[in-house]
mmCIF file of C-alpha atoms in Angstrom:
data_model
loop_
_atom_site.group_PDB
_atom_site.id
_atom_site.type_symbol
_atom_site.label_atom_id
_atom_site.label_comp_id
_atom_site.label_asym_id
_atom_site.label_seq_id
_atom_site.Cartn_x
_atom_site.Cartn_y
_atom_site.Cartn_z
ATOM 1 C CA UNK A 14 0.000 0.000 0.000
ATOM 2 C CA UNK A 15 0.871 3.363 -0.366
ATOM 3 C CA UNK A 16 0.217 6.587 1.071
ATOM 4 C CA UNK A 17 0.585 10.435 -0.273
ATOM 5 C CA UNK A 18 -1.065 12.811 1.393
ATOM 6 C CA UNK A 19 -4.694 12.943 0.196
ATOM 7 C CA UNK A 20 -4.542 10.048 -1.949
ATOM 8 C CA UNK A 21 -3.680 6.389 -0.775
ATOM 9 C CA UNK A 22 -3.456 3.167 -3.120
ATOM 10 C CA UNK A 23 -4.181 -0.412 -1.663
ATOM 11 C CA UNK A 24 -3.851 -3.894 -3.369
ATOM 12 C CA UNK A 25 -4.771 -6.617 -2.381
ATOM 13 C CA UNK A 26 -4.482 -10.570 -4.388
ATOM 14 C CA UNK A 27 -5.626 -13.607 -3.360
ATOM 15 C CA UNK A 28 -4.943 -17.294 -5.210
ATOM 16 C CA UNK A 29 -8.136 -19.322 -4.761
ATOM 17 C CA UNK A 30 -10.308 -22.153 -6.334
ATOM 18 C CA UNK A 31 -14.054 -21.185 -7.495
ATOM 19 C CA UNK A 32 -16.144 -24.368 -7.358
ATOM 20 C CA UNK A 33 -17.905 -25.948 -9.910
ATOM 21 C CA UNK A 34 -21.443 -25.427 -10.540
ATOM 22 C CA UNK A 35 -22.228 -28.878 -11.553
ATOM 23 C CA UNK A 36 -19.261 -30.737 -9.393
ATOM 24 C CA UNK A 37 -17.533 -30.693 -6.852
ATOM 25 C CA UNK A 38 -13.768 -30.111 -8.548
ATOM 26 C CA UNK A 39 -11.957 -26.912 -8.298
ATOM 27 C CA UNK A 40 -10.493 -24.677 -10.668
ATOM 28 C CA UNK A 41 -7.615 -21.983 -9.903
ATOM 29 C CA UNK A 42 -8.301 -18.385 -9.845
ATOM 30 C CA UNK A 43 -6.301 -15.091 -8.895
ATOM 31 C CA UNK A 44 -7.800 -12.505 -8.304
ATOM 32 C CA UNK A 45 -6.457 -8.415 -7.778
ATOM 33 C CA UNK A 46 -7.758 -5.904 -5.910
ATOM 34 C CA UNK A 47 -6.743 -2.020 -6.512
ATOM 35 C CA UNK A 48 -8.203 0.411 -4.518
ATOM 36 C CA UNK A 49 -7.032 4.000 -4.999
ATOM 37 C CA UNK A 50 -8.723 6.612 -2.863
ATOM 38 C CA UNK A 51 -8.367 10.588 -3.789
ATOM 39 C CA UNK A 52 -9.906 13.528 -2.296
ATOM 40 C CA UNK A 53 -13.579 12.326 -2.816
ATOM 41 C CA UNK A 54 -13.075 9.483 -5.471
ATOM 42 C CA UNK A 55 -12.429 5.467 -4.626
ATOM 43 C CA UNK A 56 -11.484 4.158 -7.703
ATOM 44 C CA UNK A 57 -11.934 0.255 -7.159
ATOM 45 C CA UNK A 58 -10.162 -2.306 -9.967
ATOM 46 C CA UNK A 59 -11.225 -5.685 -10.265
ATOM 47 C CA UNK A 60 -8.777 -7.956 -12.389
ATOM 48 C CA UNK A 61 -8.815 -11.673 -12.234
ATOM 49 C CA UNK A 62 -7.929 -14.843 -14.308
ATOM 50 C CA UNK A 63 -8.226 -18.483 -14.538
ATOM 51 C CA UNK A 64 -5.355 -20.770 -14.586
ATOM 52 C CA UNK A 65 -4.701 -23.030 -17.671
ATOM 53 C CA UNK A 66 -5.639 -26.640 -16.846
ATOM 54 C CA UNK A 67 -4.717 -29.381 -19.343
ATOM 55 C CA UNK A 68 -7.868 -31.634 -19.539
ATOM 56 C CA UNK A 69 -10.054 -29.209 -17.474
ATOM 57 C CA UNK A 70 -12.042 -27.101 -19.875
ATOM 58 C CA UNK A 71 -15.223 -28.344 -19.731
ATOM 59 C CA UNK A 72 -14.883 -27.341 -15.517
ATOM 60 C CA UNK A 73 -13.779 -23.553 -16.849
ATOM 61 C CA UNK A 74 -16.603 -23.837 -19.306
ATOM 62 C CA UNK A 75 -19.066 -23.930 -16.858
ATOM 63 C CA UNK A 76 -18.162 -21.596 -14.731
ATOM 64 C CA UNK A 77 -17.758 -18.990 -17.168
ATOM 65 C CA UNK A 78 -21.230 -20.204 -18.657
ATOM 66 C CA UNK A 79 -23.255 -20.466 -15.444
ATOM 67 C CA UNK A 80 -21.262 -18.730 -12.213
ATOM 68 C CA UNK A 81 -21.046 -14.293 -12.114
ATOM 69 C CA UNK A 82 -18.667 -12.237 -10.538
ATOM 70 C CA UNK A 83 -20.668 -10.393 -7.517
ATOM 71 C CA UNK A 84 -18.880 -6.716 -5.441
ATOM 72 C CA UNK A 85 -20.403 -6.370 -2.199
ATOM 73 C CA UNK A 86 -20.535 -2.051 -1.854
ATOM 74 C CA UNK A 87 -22.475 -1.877 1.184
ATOM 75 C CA UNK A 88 -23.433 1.862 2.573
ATOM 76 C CA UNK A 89 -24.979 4.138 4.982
ATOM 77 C CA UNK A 90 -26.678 7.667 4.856
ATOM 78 C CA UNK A 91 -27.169 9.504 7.842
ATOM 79 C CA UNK A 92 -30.212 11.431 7.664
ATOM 80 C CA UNK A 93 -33.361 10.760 7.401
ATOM 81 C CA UNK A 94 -34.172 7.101 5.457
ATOM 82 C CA UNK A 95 -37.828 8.832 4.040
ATOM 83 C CA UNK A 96 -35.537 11.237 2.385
ATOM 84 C CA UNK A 97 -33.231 9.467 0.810
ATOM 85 C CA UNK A 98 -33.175 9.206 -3.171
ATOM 86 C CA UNK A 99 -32.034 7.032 -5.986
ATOM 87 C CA UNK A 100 -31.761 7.273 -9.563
ATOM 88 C CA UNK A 101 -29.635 5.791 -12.819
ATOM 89 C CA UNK A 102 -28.833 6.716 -16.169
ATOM 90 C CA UNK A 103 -30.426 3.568 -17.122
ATOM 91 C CA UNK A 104 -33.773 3.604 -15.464
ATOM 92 C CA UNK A 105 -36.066 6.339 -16.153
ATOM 93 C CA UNK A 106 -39.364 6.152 -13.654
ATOM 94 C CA UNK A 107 -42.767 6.980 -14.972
ATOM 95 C CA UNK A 108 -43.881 10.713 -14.494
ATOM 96 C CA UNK A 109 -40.505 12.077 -13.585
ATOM 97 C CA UNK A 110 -40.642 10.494 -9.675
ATOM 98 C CA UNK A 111 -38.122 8.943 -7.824
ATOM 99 C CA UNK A 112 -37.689 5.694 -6.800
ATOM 100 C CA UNK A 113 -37.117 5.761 -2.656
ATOM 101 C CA UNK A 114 -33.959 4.407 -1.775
ATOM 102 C CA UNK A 115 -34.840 2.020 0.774
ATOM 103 C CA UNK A 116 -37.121 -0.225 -1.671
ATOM 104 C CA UNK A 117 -35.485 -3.308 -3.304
ATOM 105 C CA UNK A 118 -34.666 -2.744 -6.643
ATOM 106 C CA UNK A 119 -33.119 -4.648 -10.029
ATOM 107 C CA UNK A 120 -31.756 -3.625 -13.759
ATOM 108 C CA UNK A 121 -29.334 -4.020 -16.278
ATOM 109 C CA UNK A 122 -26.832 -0.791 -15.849
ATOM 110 C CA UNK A 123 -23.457 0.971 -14.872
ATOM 111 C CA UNK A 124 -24.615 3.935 -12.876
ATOM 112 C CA UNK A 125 -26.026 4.501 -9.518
ATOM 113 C CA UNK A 126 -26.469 7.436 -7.645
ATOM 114 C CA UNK A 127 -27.700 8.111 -4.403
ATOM 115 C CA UNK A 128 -29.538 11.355 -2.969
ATOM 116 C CA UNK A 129 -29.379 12.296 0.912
ATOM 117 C CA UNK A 130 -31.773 14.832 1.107
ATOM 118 C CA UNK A 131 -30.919 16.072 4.637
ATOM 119 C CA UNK A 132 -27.656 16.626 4.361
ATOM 120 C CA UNK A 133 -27.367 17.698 0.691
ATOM 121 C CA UNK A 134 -25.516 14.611 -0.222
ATOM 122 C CA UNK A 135 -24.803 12.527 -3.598
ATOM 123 C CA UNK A 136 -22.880 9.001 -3.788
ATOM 124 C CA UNK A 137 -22.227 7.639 -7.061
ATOM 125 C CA UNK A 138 -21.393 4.451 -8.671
ATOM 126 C CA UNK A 139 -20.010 4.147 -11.918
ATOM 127 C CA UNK A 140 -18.985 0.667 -13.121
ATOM 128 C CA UNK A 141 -17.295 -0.521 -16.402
ATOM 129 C CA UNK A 142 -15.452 -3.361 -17.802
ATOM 130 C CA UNK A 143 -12.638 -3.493 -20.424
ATOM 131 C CA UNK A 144 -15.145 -5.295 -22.909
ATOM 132 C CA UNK A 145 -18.348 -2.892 -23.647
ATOM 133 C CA UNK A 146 -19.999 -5.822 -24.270
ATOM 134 C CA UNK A 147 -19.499 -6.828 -20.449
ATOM 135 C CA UNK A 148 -20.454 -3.183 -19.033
ATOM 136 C CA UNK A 149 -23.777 -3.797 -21.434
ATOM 137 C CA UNK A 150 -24.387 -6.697 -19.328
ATOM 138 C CA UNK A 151 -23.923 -5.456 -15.601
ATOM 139 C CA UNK A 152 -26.781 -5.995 -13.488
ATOM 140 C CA UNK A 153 -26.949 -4.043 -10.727
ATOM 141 C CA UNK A 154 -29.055 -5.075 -7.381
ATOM 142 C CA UNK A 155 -30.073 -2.763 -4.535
ATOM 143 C CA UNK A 156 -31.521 -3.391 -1.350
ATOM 144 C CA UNK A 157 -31.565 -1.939 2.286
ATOM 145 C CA UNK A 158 -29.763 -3.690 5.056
ATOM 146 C CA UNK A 159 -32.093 -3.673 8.311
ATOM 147 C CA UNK A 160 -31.431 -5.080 11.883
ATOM 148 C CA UNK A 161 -33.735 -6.515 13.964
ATOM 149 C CA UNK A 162 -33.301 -5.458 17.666
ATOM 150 C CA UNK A 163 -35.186 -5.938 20.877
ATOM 151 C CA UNK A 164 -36.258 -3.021 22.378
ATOM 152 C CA UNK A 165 -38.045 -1.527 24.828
ATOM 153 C CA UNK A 166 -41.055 -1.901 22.883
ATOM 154 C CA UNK A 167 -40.114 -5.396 21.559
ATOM 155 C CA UNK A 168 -38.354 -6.241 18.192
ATOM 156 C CA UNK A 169 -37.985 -3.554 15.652
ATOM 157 C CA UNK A 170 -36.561 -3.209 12.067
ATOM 158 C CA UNK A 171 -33.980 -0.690 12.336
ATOM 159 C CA UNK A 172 -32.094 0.584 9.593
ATOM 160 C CA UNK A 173 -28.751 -0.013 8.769
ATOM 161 C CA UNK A 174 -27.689 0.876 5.194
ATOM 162 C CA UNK A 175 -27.937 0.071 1.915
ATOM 163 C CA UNK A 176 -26.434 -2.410 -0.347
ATOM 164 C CA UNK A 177 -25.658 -2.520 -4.000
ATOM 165 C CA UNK A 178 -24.400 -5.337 -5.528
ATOM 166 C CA UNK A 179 -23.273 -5.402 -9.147
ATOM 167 C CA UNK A 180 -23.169 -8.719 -11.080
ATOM 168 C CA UNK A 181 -20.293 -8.876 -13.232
ATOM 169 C CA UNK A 182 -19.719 -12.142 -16.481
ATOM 170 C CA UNK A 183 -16.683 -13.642 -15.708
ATOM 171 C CA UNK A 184 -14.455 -14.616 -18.587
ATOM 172 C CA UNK A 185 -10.926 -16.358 -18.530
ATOM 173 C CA UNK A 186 -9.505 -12.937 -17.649
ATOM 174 C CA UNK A 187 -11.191 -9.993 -16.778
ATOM 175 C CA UNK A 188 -11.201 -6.422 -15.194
ATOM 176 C CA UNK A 189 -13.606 -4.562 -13.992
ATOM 177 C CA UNK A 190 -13.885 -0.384 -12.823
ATOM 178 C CA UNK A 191 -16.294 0.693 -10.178
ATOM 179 C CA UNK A 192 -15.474 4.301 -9.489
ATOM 180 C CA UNK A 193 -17.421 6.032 -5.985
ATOM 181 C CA UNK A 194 -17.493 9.829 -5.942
ATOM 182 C CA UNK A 195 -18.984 11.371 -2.849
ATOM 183 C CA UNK A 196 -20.089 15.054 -3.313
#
């Protein structure tokens, strides 16, 4: 890792397996994490690839056919939840409203922006991949993360954050971009 004033870089890389779909065999994957924060940007790159395995195709085959890359970007806006706002360049809601940000949501996309309305605050995803045809097929999923706690007045669903979780193809190498601004 490194570290210059405002800006800091971190990688991490881990060797693995990813399990077959169908099977229970193995097959070898590294995968790279770069995460480069600046001012108010995280740029976060993805790059991965599977090992070549004499014999073992038909395993890589299905995974690539059948298994998706998922990012966990898990968040939380402080004010208040009835306030909060989402929207996408690829979505466009019917008579010009907003979706609320707390209600579970799916589509195919690479944006996703986020509107707290208390404190005058935006946080935006933007995700891409080296192939367009891979950024075409991002699906992005959204959905609030909520605690139940006992209280004084019994259990509760209290509000924790918000998740989005883009599904990225996998190929036999890839790379993928998610870039968080914060303004």
């Amino acid at each position: 890792n490194e570290k210059d004033g405002k800006s800091a870089i971190l990688e991490l890389e881990h060797f693995g397996t990813v399990k077959d779909p169908e099977s229970d065999e193995r097959y070898p994957c590294r995968i790279l994490k770069i995460i480069e924060v600046e001012e108010n940007q995280i740029v976060i790159t993805i790059k991965g690839n599977f090992q070549k395995i004499s014999g073992e195709e038909k395993v890589l085959k299905r995974i690539l056919e059948k298994l998706y890359l998922g990012v966990d970007l898990p968040f939380f806006l402080n004010g208040d939840p009835n306030k909060f706002e989402w929207e996408s360049n690829q979505v466009l809601f019917l008579e010009g409203k907003k979706s609320p940000l707390l209600k579970p949501f799916e589509y195919s996309g690479h944006h996703f922006k986020a509107y707290d309305e208390s404190y005058k605050l935006n946080f935006e995803y933007s995700l891409s991949s080296q192939i367009k045809a891979d950024t075409d097929s991002i699906k992005i999923y959204k959905f609030p993360i909520v605690a139940y706690a006992f209280t004084d007045e019994g259990y509760k669903k209290i509000y924790q954050g918000i998740n989005i979780l883009p599904r990225f193809k996998l190929r036999k190498e890839f790379e993928f971009n998610l870039i968080i601004s914060i303004y």
